Short mmCIF file of C-alpha atoms in Angstrom, two decimals:
data_model
loop_
_atom_site.label_atom_id
_atom_site.label_comp_id
_atom_site.label_asym_id
_atom_site.label_seq_id
_atom_site.Cartn_x
_atom_site.Cartn_y
_atom_site.Cartn_z
CA MET A 1 -14.73 40.56 -5.82
CA GLU A 2 -12.91 37.95 -3.38
CA ARG A 3 -14.32 35.57 -0.87
CA GLN A 4 -12.90 37.12 2.26
CA LYS A 5 -10.43 34.25 4.30
CA ASN A 6 -12.76 31.65 5.66
CA LYS A 7 -12.27 29.62 9.10
CA VAL A 8 -10.46 27.00 8.62
CA ILE A 9 -12.15 23.58 8.48
CA GLN A 10 -10.03 20.88 11.00
CA ILE A 11 -9.76 17.92 8.78
CA PRO A 12 -8.58 14.88 10.67
CA ARG A 13 -5.31 13.24 8.13
CA GLY A 14 -6.42 10.49 6.38
CA ASN A 15 -4.14 7.46 4.89
CA ILE A 16 -2.98 7.81 1.35
CA ILE A 17 -3.80 5.12 -0.76
CA SER A 18 -3.05 7.78 -4.48
CA GLU A 19 -0.46 10.38 -4.38
CA GLY A 20 -0.95 13.65 -5.99
CA TYR A 21 -3.45 17.02 -6.40
CA GLY A 22 -7.26 17.30 -6.48
CA LEU A 23 -9.29 21.28 -6.67
CA GLY A 24 -12.98 20.62 -6.78
CA THR A 25 -16.42 20.84 -5.72
CA LEU A 26 -17.41 17.54 -3.51
CA ARG A 27 -19.57 15.29 -4.41
CA VAL A 28 -20.59 12.42 -2.52
CA LEU A 29 -21.10 8.89 -5.03
CA LYS A 30 -25.01 8.26 -4.21
CA ARG A 31 -26.55 4.33 -4.21
CA LYS A 32 -29.98 3.11 -5.73
CA LYS A 33 -30.86 1.80 -1.83
CA THR A 34 -32.52 -1.88 -1.74
CA THR A 35 -34.96 -3.38 0.52
CA GLU A 36 -34.65 -7.12 2.61
CA LYS A 37 -38.15 -7.52 1.16
CA GLN A 38 -37.98 -6.26 -2.01
CA PHE A 39 -37.83 -9.26 -4.51
CA ILE A 40 -35.46 -8.90 -7.96
CA ASN A 41 -36.54 -10.91 -11.35
CA LEU A 42 -34.48 -13.56 -11.56
CA GLU A 43 -33.85 -12.39 -15.63
CA ASP A 44 -33.03 -8.25 -14.77
CA ILE A 45 -30.19 -10.66 -12.74
CA LYS A 46 -29.12 -12.64 -15.82
CA LEU A 47 -29.70 -9.15 -18.73
CA ALA A 48 -27.23 -7.49 -15.72
CA ALA A 49 -24.73 -10.05 -15.47
CA LYS A 50 -24.45 -9.82 -19.97
CA THR A 51 -24.26 -6.50 -19.89
CA LEU A 52 -21.40 -6.28 -17.10
CA SER A 53 -19.62 -9.19 -18.91
CA SER A 54 -19.02 -6.72 -22.26
CA GLU A 55 -18.06 -4.49 -20.13
CA LEU A 56 -15.26 -6.13 -18.89
CA SER A 57 -14.47 -8.06 -21.93
CA LYS A 58 -14.23 -4.86 -23.33
CA ILE A 59 -11.55 -3.30 -20.40
CA ILE A 60 -10.06 -6.37 -21.22
CA SER A 61 -9.70 -6.64 -24.03
CA ASP A 62 -8.02 -2.55 -24.20
CA PRO A 63 -4.54 -2.91 -24.56
CA SER A 64 -4.72 0.96 -23.37
CA LEU A 65 -5.18 0.90 -20.18
CA PRO A 66 -2.47 0.20 -17.47
CA LYS A 67 -2.01 -3.58 -16.99
CA GLU A 68 -4.18 -3.67 -12.96
CA VAL A 69 -6.96 -3.10 -14.60
CA GLN A 70 -7.14 -5.86 -16.89
CA GLU A 71 -6.28 -8.17 -14.19
CA ILE A 72 -8.87 -7.44 -11.79
CA SER A 73 -11.38 -7.29 -14.70
CA GLN A 74 -10.60 -11.21 -15.30
CA VAL A 75 -11.74 -11.65 -12.06
CA HIS A 76 -14.12 -9.98 -11.50
CA GLN A 77 -14.90 -12.00 -15.67
CA LEU A 78 -14.71 -15.76 -13.90
CA LEU A 79 -16.39 -14.24 -10.74
CA LEU A 80 -19.06 -13.71 -13.02
CA GLU A 81 -19.10 -16.35 -15.10
CA ASP A 82 -18.90 -19.22 -11.49
CA PRO A 83 -21.64 -21.99 -12.37
CA PHE A 84 -21.90 -21.90 -8.47
CA LEU A 85 -23.00 -18.62 -7.67
CA TRP A 86 -26.18 -19.40 -10.90
CA LYS A 87 -26.89 -22.41 -9.38
CA LYS A 88 -27.27 -20.65 -5.74
CA LEU A 89 -30.05 -17.79 -7.72
CA GLU A 90 -31.64 -20.25 -9.12
CA ASP A 91 -32.09 -23.03 -6.12
CA ALA A 92 -33.36 -19.68 -4.76
CA SER A 93 -35.82 -18.17 -6.61
CA ALA A 94 -39.22 -18.73 -6.92
CA ASP A 95 -41.97 -17.70 -9.83
CA GLY A 96 -39.20 -16.12 -11.84
CA LYS A 97 -38.47 -14.12 -8.32
CA ILE A 98 -35.26 -13.47 -5.75
CA MET A 99 -35.94 -11.44 -2.65
CA ILE A 100 -33.36 -9.35 -1.53
CA GLU A 101 -32.65 -10.93 1.35
CA ASP A 102 -31.91 -14.13 0.50
CA TYR A 103 -29.98 -13.12 -2.33
CA LYS A 104 -27.07 -10.53 0.26
CA TYR A 105 -27.62 -14.25 2.14
CA ILE A 106 -26.44 -15.94 -0.71
CA ARG A 107 -23.52 -13.27 -0.52
CA ASP A 108 -22.94 -14.01 2.17
CA GLU A 109 -22.59 -17.60 2.10
CA ILE A 110 -20.40 -17.22 -1.43
CA ILE A 111 -17.87 -14.58 1.34
CA SER A 112 -17.80 -17.32 3.62
CA LEU A 113 -16.44 -19.97 1.41
CA LEU A 114 -14.10 -17.79 0.14
CA LEU A 115 -12.74 -17.44 3.96
CA SER A 116 -12.88 -20.40 4.12
CA THR A 117 -10.30 -21.50 1.36
CA GLY A 118 -7.20 -19.70 2.41
CA ASN A 119 -6.65 -17.84 -0.26
CA PRO A 120 -3.82 -15.33 -0.27
CA LEU A 121 -6.02 -12.79 -1.09
CA ILE A 122 -8.87 -13.30 0.71
CA GLN A 123 -10.01 -10.08 1.77
CA GLN A 124 -9.37 -8.32 -2.32
CA ARG A 125 -12.03 -11.66 -3.21
CA VAL A 126 -14.09 -10.52 -0.46
CA ASP A 127 -14.74 -6.96 -1.95
CA ASP A 128 -14.35 -8.36 -5.62
CA ILE A 129 -18.03 -10.54 -4.66
CA LYS A 130 -20.01 -7.05 -2.78
CA ASP A 131 -18.57 -5.48 -6.15
CA LEU A 132 -20.52 -8.00 -8.25
CA PHE A 133 -23.85 -8.97 -6.14
CA ARG A 134 -23.78 -5.48 -5.89
CA ASN A 135 -24.11 -4.47 -9.71
CA LEU A 136 -26.02 -7.34 -10.79
CA LEU A 137 -28.42 -5.92 -7.95
CA LEU A 138 -28.41 -3.15 -10.35
CA GLU A 139 -26.49 -0.41 -6.80
CA SER A 140 -24.44 1.43 -9.19
CA PRO A 141 -24.13 4.11 -8.64
CA GLU A 142 -26.46 6.96 -9.46
CA GLY A 143 -26.08 11.08 -11.03
CA LEU A 144 -22.75 9.98 -12.02
CA ASP A 145 -22.80 12.44 -14.94
CA ASN A 146 -22.87 15.29 -11.69
CA LEU A 147 -19.57 13.69 -10.32
CA LYS A 148 -16.87 14.96 -13.64
CA SER A 149 -13.89 16.83 -12.66
CA ASN A 150 -15.46 17.06 -9.43
CA VAL A 151 -14.09 15.67 -5.67
CA VAL A 152 -15.34 11.93 -5.24
CA TYR A 153 -16.39 10.75 -1.63
CA SER A 154 -17.73 7.71 -0.17
CA GLU A 155 -18.32 5.84 2.73
CA GLU A 156 -16.81 3.38 0.49
CA PHE A 157 -15.73 2.89 -3.24
CA PHE A 158 -15.77 -1.05 -5.27
CA PRO A 159 -13.20 -1.61 -8.09
CA SER A 160 -16.08 -1.03 -10.80
CA ASP A 161 -16.39 2.52 -9.16
CA ILE A 162 -12.89 3.76 -9.80
CA ILE A 163 -13.06 2.07 -13.34
CA LYS A 164 -16.39 3.98 -13.79
CA LEU A 165 -15.40 7.28 -12.28
CA SER A 166 -12.07 7.01 -14.33
CA THR A 167 -13.28 7.86 -17.37
CA LEU A 168 -15.03 11.17 -15.48
CA GLY A 169 -11.90 12.66 -14.91
CA VAL A 170 -12.64 13.07 -11.66
CA LYS A 171 -10.73 14.94 -9.44
CA ALA A 172 -9.55 13.62 -5.95
CA LEU A 173 -11.80 10.20 -4.46
CA LEU A 174 -12.29 10.42 -0.49
CA SER A 175 -13.91 8.22 1.42
CA THR A 176 -14.57 6.98 5.40
CA GLN A 177 -13.50 2.69 4.06
CA GLY A 178 -10.55 1.08 2.79
CA SER A 179 -7.13 -0.07 3.00
CA HIS A 180 -3.65 -0.30 0.68
CA THR A 181 -4.85 -3.55 -0.66
CA THR A 182 -8.38 -3.41 -1.49
CA HIS A 183 -8.56 -3.95 -5.26
CA ALA A 184 -10.66 -1.01 -5.73
CA ALA A 185 -6.88 0.63 -3.95
CA ILE A 186 -4.69 -0.94 -7.03
CA LEU A 187 -7.24 0.24 -9.66
CA ALA A 188 -6.53 4.32 -8.10
CA ARG A 189 -3.30 3.94 -8.20
CA ALA A 190 -2.45 2.26 -11.57
CA PHE A 191 -5.26 4.88 -12.87
CA GLU A 192 -3.64 8.15 -10.99
CA ILE A 193 -6.35 9.02 -9.22
CA PRO A 194 -5.40 11.33 -5.73
CA TYR A 195 -6.83 8.77 -2.84
CA ILE A 196 -7.34 9.57 0.63
CA ILE A 197 -8.83 7.17 3.02
CA ARG A 198 -9.98 6.70 6.68
CA LEU A 199 -11.73 9.52 6.96
CA PRO A 200 -15.13 10.95 8.71
CA ASP A 201 -17.78 11.06 6.98
CA LEU A 202 -17.55 14.65 5.21
CA SER A 203 -20.94 14.31 3.21
CA GLU A 204 -22.18 18.16 4.82
CA TYR A 205 -19.49 19.35 2.77
CA GLU A 206 -21.13 18.36 -0.18
CA GLY A 207 -21.17 21.74 -2.58
CA LYS A 208 -17.92 23.24 -1.05
CA THR A 209 -14.55 23.16 -2.46
CA VAL A 210 -11.83 20.73 -2.49
CA PHE A 211 -8.59 20.76 -1.86
CA VAL A 212 -7.02 16.91 -1.76
CA ASP A 213 -3.50 17.47 -1.23
CA ALA A 214 -2.72 13.55 -0.83
CA VAL A 215 0.88 13.67 -1.04
CA ILE A 216 1.24 15.07 2.52
CA GLY A 217 -2.95 13.77 3.58
CA ARG A 218 -4.30 16.85 3.67
CA ILE A 219 -7.80 18.40 2.57
CA VAL A 220 -8.99 22.49 2.97
CA ILE A 221 -12.43 22.74 2.37
CA ASP A 222 -14.01 25.75 1.49
CA PRO A 223 -10.98 27.61 1.01
CA ASP A 224 -10.64 31.60 -0.27
CA ASP A 225 -9.90 33.33 -3.37
CA ALA A 226 -6.51 33.28 -3.10
CA ASN A 227 -5.99 29.64 -0.94
CA ILE A 228 -7.89 28.40 -4.47
CA ARG A 229 -4.90 30.44 -6.40
CA GLU A 230 -2.34 28.62 -4.79
CA PHE A 231 -3.93 25.44 -4.57
CA GLU A 232 -3.76 25.18 -8.53
CA LYS A 233 -0.52 26.74 -9.06
CA ILE A 234 0.55 23.37 -7.06
CA THR A 235 -1.59 20.92 -8.85
CA LYS A 236 -0.65 22.26 -12.36
CA ARG A 237 2.91 22.44 -11.17
CA TYR A 238 2.55 18.55 -9.84
CA THR A 239 1.07 17.95 -13.56
CA LYS A 240 3.93 18.85 -15.71
CA GLU A 241 5.81 18.05 -13.27
CA LYS A 242 4.64 14.59 -13.52
CA GLU A 243 4.65 14.59 -17.36
CA LYS A 244 8.01 14.87 -17.97
CA ILE A 245 8.88 13.04 -14.75
CA GLU A 246 8.62 9.17 -15.86
CA LYS A 247 12.26 9.88 -17.89
CA TYR A 248 14.03 10.27 -14.41
CA GLY A 249 12.78 6.41 -13.33
CA ARG A 250 15.47 4.75 -15.77
CA LEU A 251 18.31 6.60 -13.84
CA LYS A 252 20.94 4.85 -12.53
CA PHE A 253 23.30 5.91 -9.90
CA ASP A 254 27.07 4.60 -8.65
CA ASP A 255 26.64 3.98 -5.45
CA ILE A 256 22.04 4.89 -4.73
CA LYS A 257 19.82 2.71 -4.75
CA ILE A 258 15.89 4.28 -4.55
CA MET A 259 13.87 1.16 -4.18
CA ALA A 260 10.52 0.83 -3.56
CA ASN A 261 7.24 -0.17 -0.70
CA ILE A 262 5.21 -3.00 -1.92
CA SER A 263 2.08 -4.02 0.06
CA VAL A 264 0.24 -6.42 -2.25
CA PRO A 265 1.45 -8.69 -5.38
CA GLN A 266 0.03 -6.13 -8.21
CA GLU A 267 2.48 -3.18 -7.21
CA ILE A 268 5.60 -5.07 -8.37
CA GLU A 269 5.23 -4.22 -11.92
CA VAL A 270 4.81 -0.39 -10.93
CA ALA A 271 7.18 -0.40 -9.20
CA LYS A 272 9.24 -1.94 -11.41
CA ARG A 273 7.59 0.06 -14.24
CA LYS A 274 8.52 3.14 -12.03
CA GLY A 275 12.41 1.75 -11.85
CA ALA A 276 12.04 0.68 -8.84
CA ASP A 277 16.22 -0.35 -8.03
CA GLY A 278 14.52 -2.88 -6.38
CA ILE A 279 11.83 -3.34 -3.40
CA GLY A 280 13.21 -2.45 -0.30
CA LEU A 281 9.80 -2.56 2.08
CA PHE A 282 8.15 -6.20 0.78
CA ARG A 283 5.10 -6.20 3.73
CA THR A 284 3.29 -9.75 4.38
CA GLU A 285 0.48 -8.18 5.99
CA PHE A 286 -1.41 -8.34 2.78
CA LEU A 287 -0.95 -12.41 3.28
CA PHE A 288 -2.25 -12.93 6.92
CA VAL A 289 -5.59 -10.59 6.85
CA GLY A 290 -9.08 -10.99 6.36
CA ARG A 291 -9.19 -14.69 6.74
CA ASP A 292 -9.94 -18.21 8.67
CA ASN A 293 -6.28 -19.23 9.23
CA PRO A 294 -2.93 -18.07 9.03
CA PRO A 295 -1.94 -19.12 4.46
CA SER A 296 0.09 -21.89 4.15
CA GLU A 297 3.60 -22.34 3.07
CA GLU A 298 2.95 -22.63 -1.01
CA GLU A 299 1.47 -19.65 -0.32
CA GLN A 300 4.04 -17.52 0.92
CA TYR A 301 6.88 -19.13 -1.45
CA LEU A 302 4.61 -18.36 -4.54
CA VAL A 303 4.00 -14.44 -3.62
CA TYR A 304 8.19 -14.21 -2.41
CA LYS A 305 9.49 -16.29 -5.42
CA LYS A 306 7.25 -13.80 -7.65
CA ALA A 307 8.81 -11.26 -6.02
CA LEU A 308 12.12 -12.06 -6.26
CA GLU A 309 11.86 -13.01 -9.59
CA THR A 310 10.55 -10.18 -11.03
CA PHE A 311 13.90 -8.16 -9.67
CA TYR A 312 16.26 -10.02 -10.19
CA PRO A 313 19.21 -9.72 -9.22
CA GLU A 314 18.06 -6.43 -7.76
CA GLU A 315 17.47 -7.15 -3.84
CA VAL A 316 13.99 -8.05 -2.80
CA VAL A 317 13.29 -6.66 1.40
CA ILE A 318 10.91 -9.25 2.79
CA ARG A 319 9.66 -8.04 6.09
CA LEU A 320 8.57 -10.22 8.64
CA LEU A 321 5.21 -10.55 9.86
CA ASP A 322 3.97 -6.73 11.27
CA ILE A 323 1.46 -8.24 13.48
CA GLY A 324 -0.24 -6.43 16.49
CA GLY A 325 -0.96 -1.86 17.77
CA ASP A 326 -3.64 -1.24 15.84
CA LYS A 327 -3.12 -4.78 12.83
CA LYS A 328 -4.66 -8.25 14.72
CA LEU A 329 -5.16 -11.57 12.83
CA GLU A 330 -8.85 -13.56 13.44
CA TYR A 331 -7.14 -16.79 14.39
CA LEU A 332 -4.54 -14.45 16.71
CA PRO A 333 -5.82 -13.98 20.17
CA VAL A 334 -3.49 -11.51 21.65
CA ASP A 335 -4.90 -10.21 25.17
CA ASP A 336 -6.99 -6.46 25.22
CA GLU A 337 -3.67 -4.83 26.35
CA GLU A 338 -3.73 -0.64 27.40
CA ASN A 339 -1.30 0.44 25.02
CA PRO A 340 -1.01 -2.03 21.95
CA PHE A 341 1.96 0.48 20.52
CA LEU A 342 3.83 -0.74 23.52
CA GLY A 343 2.72 -3.75 23.63
CA LEU A 344 2.87 -6.98 21.82
CA ARG A 345 3.81 -6.49 18.18
CA GLY A 346 6.11 -7.49 15.29
CA ILE A 347 8.99 -9.67 16.62
CA ARG A 348 7.99 -10.04 19.61
CA LEU A 349 4.71 -11.41 18.14
CA LEU A 350 6.41 -13.76 16.38
CA LEU A 351 8.41 -15.60 19.91
CA LYS A 352 5.65 -16.44 21.03
CA HIS A 353 3.67 -17.46 18.39
CA LYS A 354 6.55 -19.41 16.64
CA GLU A 355 4.44 -21.32 14.75
CA ILE A 356 2.86 -18.49 12.01
CA LEU A 357 7.15 -18.04 12.45
CA LYS A 358 8.48 -20.44 10.87
CA THR A 359 6.49 -21.59 7.92
CA GLN A 360 6.81 -18.08 7.04
CA LEU A 361 10.36 -18.38 8.26
CA ARG A 362 10.97 -22.01 5.89
CA ALA A 363 8.61 -19.95 2.39
CA LEU A 364 11.33 -17.68 2.73
CA LEU A 365 14.19 -19.60 2.55
CA ARG A 366 13.13 -21.95 -0.27
CA ALA A 367 12.39 -19.04 -2.43
CA SER A 368 16.54 -17.65 -1.03
CA PRO A 369 18.09 -19.81 -3.57
CA TYR A 370 17.44 -16.17 -6.13
CA GLY A 371 20.61 -15.02 -4.01
CA ASN A 372 18.31 -12.12 -4.01
CA LEU A 373 16.33 -11.93 -0.92
CA SER A 374 17.03 -9.91 2.46
CA VAL A 375 14.89 -10.25 5.47
CA LEU A 376 14.31 -7.14 7.22
CA VAL A 377 13.05 -8.18 11.79
CA PRO A 378 10.43 -4.99 13.10
CA MET A 379 10.12 -3.97 16.53
CA VAL A 380 13.99 -4.85 16.80
CA THR A 381 13.90 -3.93 21.20
CA LEU A 382 16.92 -5.87 22.08
CA PRO A 383 19.56 -8.18 21.24
CA GLU A 384 18.10 -11.32 23.04
CA ASP A 385 14.86 -10.34 19.79
CA ILE A 386 17.84 -11.91 17.07
CA LYS A 387 19.45 -14.60 18.81
CA GLY A 388 15.22 -15.77 19.62
CA LEU A 389 14.91 -15.53 16.21
CA LEU A 390 18.04 -16.86 14.61
CA ARG A 391 17.98 -20.00 17.04
CA ILE A 392 14.34 -20.74 14.78
CA ILE A 393 15.99 -19.68 11.23
CA HIS A 394 19.34 -22.36 12.44
CA GLU A 395 16.45 -24.84 13.30
CA THR A 396 13.90 -24.09 10.61
CA LYS A 397 17.67 -24.37 8.57
CA GLU A 398 18.18 -27.80 9.42
CA ASP A 399 14.92 -28.69 8.28
CA LEU A 400 13.71 -27.84 4.88
CA LEU A 401 17.86 -30.09 4.73
CA THR A 402 16.31 -32.66 5.82
CA GLU A 403 14.25 -32.34 3.54
CA GLY A 404 16.06 -32.68 1.00
CA ARG A 405 15.45 -28.68 0.35
CA LYS A 406 18.01 -26.54 -1.59
CA ILE A 407 18.88 -23.04 0.53
CA GLY A 408 20.35 -20.30 -0.53
CA SER A 409 22.33 -17.10 1.01
CA PHE A 410 20.48 -14.31 2.22
CA LYS A 411 20.44 -10.73 4.05
CA LEU A 412 19.74 -10.49 7.52
CA GLY A 413 17.86 -7.05 8.86
CA ILE A 414 16.72 -5.16 11.53
CA MET A 415 13.83 -2.53 11.15
CA VAL A 416 15.66 0.60 13.70
CA GLU A 417 12.03 2.18 14.45
CA VAL A 418 12.26 1.38 18.32
CA PRO A 419 15.01 4.10 20.53
CA SER A 420 16.59 0.48 22.12
CA ILE A 421 19.28 0.38 18.95
CA ILE A 422 20.10 3.03 18.75
CA TRP A 423 22.37 2.11 21.97
CA LEU A 424 22.39 -0.69 20.88
CA ILE A 425 23.95 -1.68 17.46
CA ASP A 426 27.13 -2.10 18.36
CA LYS A 427 25.44 -6.00 20.73
CA ILE A 428 23.76 -6.19 17.58
CA ASN A 429 25.76 -5.97 14.93
CA PRO A 430 27.56 -9.43 14.61
CA HIS A 431 24.52 -10.31 14.71
CA ILE A 432 23.11 -8.88 10.96
CA ASP A 433 23.74 -7.95 7.69
CA PHE A 434 21.83 -4.32 7.19
CA VAL A 435 20.13 -1.75 9.04
CA SER A 436 16.21 -0.35 7.84
CA ILE A 437 15.48 2.78 9.66
CA GLY A 438 11.69 2.90 10.08
CA THR A 439 10.67 6.43 10.04
CA ASN A 440 7.10 6.73 10.64
CA ASP A 441 6.99 3.86 13.87
CA LEU A 442 10.73 5.58 15.40
CA THR A 443 8.96 9.30 15.04
CA GLN A 444 6.18 7.76 17.42
CA TYR A 445 8.10 6.49 19.71
CA ILE A 446 10.80 9.09 20.24
CA PHE A 447 7.93 11.85 20.02
CA ALA A 448 4.84 9.16 22.00
CA ALA A 449 2.80 10.92 19.37
CA ASP A 450 0.55 9.11 16.95
CA ARG A 451 0.49 9.40 13.59
CA ASN A 452 -2.84 9.36 12.80
CA ASN A 453 -4.13 11.37 15.61
CA PRO A 454 -5.56 14.45 14.79
CA SER A 455 -5.18 16.33 18.70
CA VAL A 456 -1.62 14.90 18.71
CA SER A 457 -0.44 15.23 15.91
CA LYS A 458 1.34 18.76 16.09
CA TYR A 459 3.78 15.80 17.69
CA TYR A 460 4.68 14.10 15.74
CA GLN A 461 7.44 16.43 13.51
CA ASP A 462 9.12 13.38 11.55
CA GLU A 463 11.98 16.45 9.98
CA HIS A 464 12.63 17.57 13.06
CA GLU A 465 15.80 18.24 14.42
CA ILE A 466 16.40 14.87 16.30
CA ILE A 467 15.03 12.98 14.48
CA PHE A 468 17.45 13.78 11.51
CA GLU A 469 19.94 13.49 14.48
CA ILE A 470 18.90 10.23 15.47
CA ILE A 471 19.66 8.79 11.80
CA THR A 472 23.03 10.37 11.67
CA THR A 473 23.53 8.03 15.04
CA ILE A 474 22.54 5.55 14.04
CA ALA A 475 24.53 5.61 10.51
CA GLU A 476 27.60 6.53 11.52
CA LYS A 477 27.46 3.18 14.05
CA ALA A 478 26.66 1.35 10.46
CA ARG A 479 28.98 2.56 8.60
CA ASN A 480 31.90 1.33 11.78
CA PHE A 481 30.63 -2.03 11.93
CA ASN A 482 30.39 -1.62 7.81
CA LEU A 483 26.34 -1.72 8.05
CA PRO A 484 24.25 -0.87 4.83
CA VAL A 485 21.77 1.67 6.08
CA SER A 486 18.58 1.90 4.34
CA VAL A 487 15.50 5.09 4.71
CA CYS A 488 12.15 4.24 4.67
CA GLY A 489 9.04 6.44 5.70
CA GLU A 490 7.55 8.75 4.72
CA LEU A 491 10.99 10.64 5.09
CA ALA A 492 12.67 9.03 2.32
CA GLY A 493 9.59 10.25 -0.44
CA LYS A 494 10.65 13.87 1.55
CA GLU A 495 12.56 16.11 -1.61
CA ASP A 496 14.86 18.01 1.08
CA ALA A 497 14.57 15.01 3.21
CA VAL A 498 17.13 13.16 0.80
CA GLU A 499 19.38 15.40 -0.26
CA ILE A 500 19.72 16.07 3.70
CA LEU A 501 19.78 12.41 4.23
CA LEU A 502 22.81 12.27 1.61
CA GLN A 503 25.11 14.16 3.54
CA PHE A 504 24.26 11.59 5.92
CA GLY A 505 25.55 8.54 4.26
CA VAL A 506 22.07 7.41 3.90
CA LYS A 507 22.43 5.33 0.06
CA LYS A 508 19.21 3.37 0.09
CA PHE A 509 16.17 4.57 0.15
CA SER A 510 12.02 3.44 -0.04
CA VAL A 511 9.44 5.24 -1.24
CA SER A 512 5.90 4.96 -2.55
CA SER A 513 6.04 3.60 -6.33
CA PHE A 514 4.84 6.59 -7.79
CA LYS A 515 7.85 8.28 -6.11
CA VAL A 516 10.72 6.75 -7.41
CA PRO A 517 10.84 8.79 -10.40
CA PHE A 518 10.57 11.93 -8.43
CA ILE A 519 13.67 11.33 -6.00
CA LYS A 520 16.10 9.81 -8.68
CA ARG A 521 15.08 13.25 -10.13
CA LYS A 522 16.36 15.09 -6.87
CA ILE A 523 19.01 12.97 -6.49
CA TYR A 524 20.64 14.31 -10.19
CA GLU A 525 19.53 17.36 -9.55
CA ILE A 526 21.62 16.94 -6.51
CA GLN A 527 24.37 15.43 -7.92
CA THR A 528 24.87 17.21 -11.03
CA VAL A 529 25.12 20.87 -8.82
CA LYS A 530 28.08 19.67 -6.69
CA LYS A 531 30.31 17.54 -9.15
CA GLY A 532 28.88 19.14 -12.73
CA ASN A 533 28.15 16.31 -14.23
CA MET A 534 25.76 12.91 -13.82
CA LYS A 535 27.23 10.46 -12.16
CA ALA A 536 24.45 8.47 -13.48
CA LYS A 537 24.01 6.53 -16.33
CA THR A 538 20.40 5.72 -18.28
CA SER A 539 20.03 2.81 -20.23
CA ASP A 540 18.43 5.50 -22.82
CA ASP A 541 20.23 8.19 -24.65
CA PRO A 542 21.81 10.87 -21.41
CA SER A 543 19.72 13.96 -23.11
CA LEU A 544 16.13 12.99 -23.05
CA LEU A 545 16.96 13.81 -18.93
CA SER A 546 18.43 17.44 -19.53
#
């Protein structure tokens, strides 16, 4: 007998970290707990370290594992072998025992030291330190067998959690905390486990059937039998398609580019592997967050250089720091604003804090000799924003040339996300080389609706006819000025929307790396149906695409 249709449990949509679908029983990841006054034997810590080191060595030497997994495991191995760590533990021990309170103090002291070094990936390293100390304390997850082939919720996931869970065939991961740039997030994408963050506490739903749609961020709890059958079909179809679809990443179209969005350097290789035709949006925020001071010019230069080298001669679009709104920096004080999304953010903030902007521009200009650099300016509202930026670019160029630095050519473009730009492109046109339509923020500003706020989610409609009309207007105006147009944001990764956007003359799309082959397949199908032939070429036998 089938269950009756249940009342839908409304779970606010979270942020997608790794795409896919998952259907299973919700299980909560449980950890061993310790109290501050407990003691732990130093020998037990050393034994745990030896076991962990052996596990890491196996991972590092396993060629079947994704490259990202091996690289992150190497980081953990280096941290584990750090003599500074062991000296601190020895000094804190008395009669071979360490109080948990002291143990955690050492952890926090090392984290503070890391935060003061200026490491551009410091937030990831902090998570690694927390993960390492947790494992040495034997606070690893309990009851792992109970998690097999299910959907797993935890307040927060650590890198070692993801590695363990990947061996259990978990269907999806859900968490309250997390970010796109942590090692846990990178590993989830590497293992291709669907993962959504920024969710409310889901512990109360443990034991219930849950469907995770990590393509649009939807979660359905306790669906009825009819829905379960529907979800099973969706999941099977997606899995089957995914197995066949990778070959489409090799497609190269004559006049269309499917590029990748990048949030951390580790995603560069993934994008390359998936067949991206360059980087359409390289977010630089990861360099600036989770630290006490801004990244140096040299740190930034090395990161930008790697991206440009890896994708040469394909275009790499690097966005200037986009901070403000919901993102703040400890070392960049900003007055509290009633509405930060309408306040000091993007280029507005950079023009106020020119020292941050100049350092980033110096690093970018130093990397420009590779010839495939494009610089993207966020939150442009008025022509004065670009004019002010151009003055600083000119000053920065002069400084570098005076120092004897080599500077190459690069393109300058703007994010179209503030509605005013729709009517001001003709005034900004003389100063720029391309435009990139950021559909996420553009939709928020058009409908005055925060896409992460469930109370107004019905107003956030990025496929509404108004949005397509706006994109058409922008594309037509840009075409009149010979400005290339690209679309980034969630809309660019929706196959049905891509077909419409192609009709508007959009030739560049920037999507998450894992969507690259899906979008290429869609374009291949459109061209094949419409023209009866394949206006694409592959490096392999075209028959593979039949």
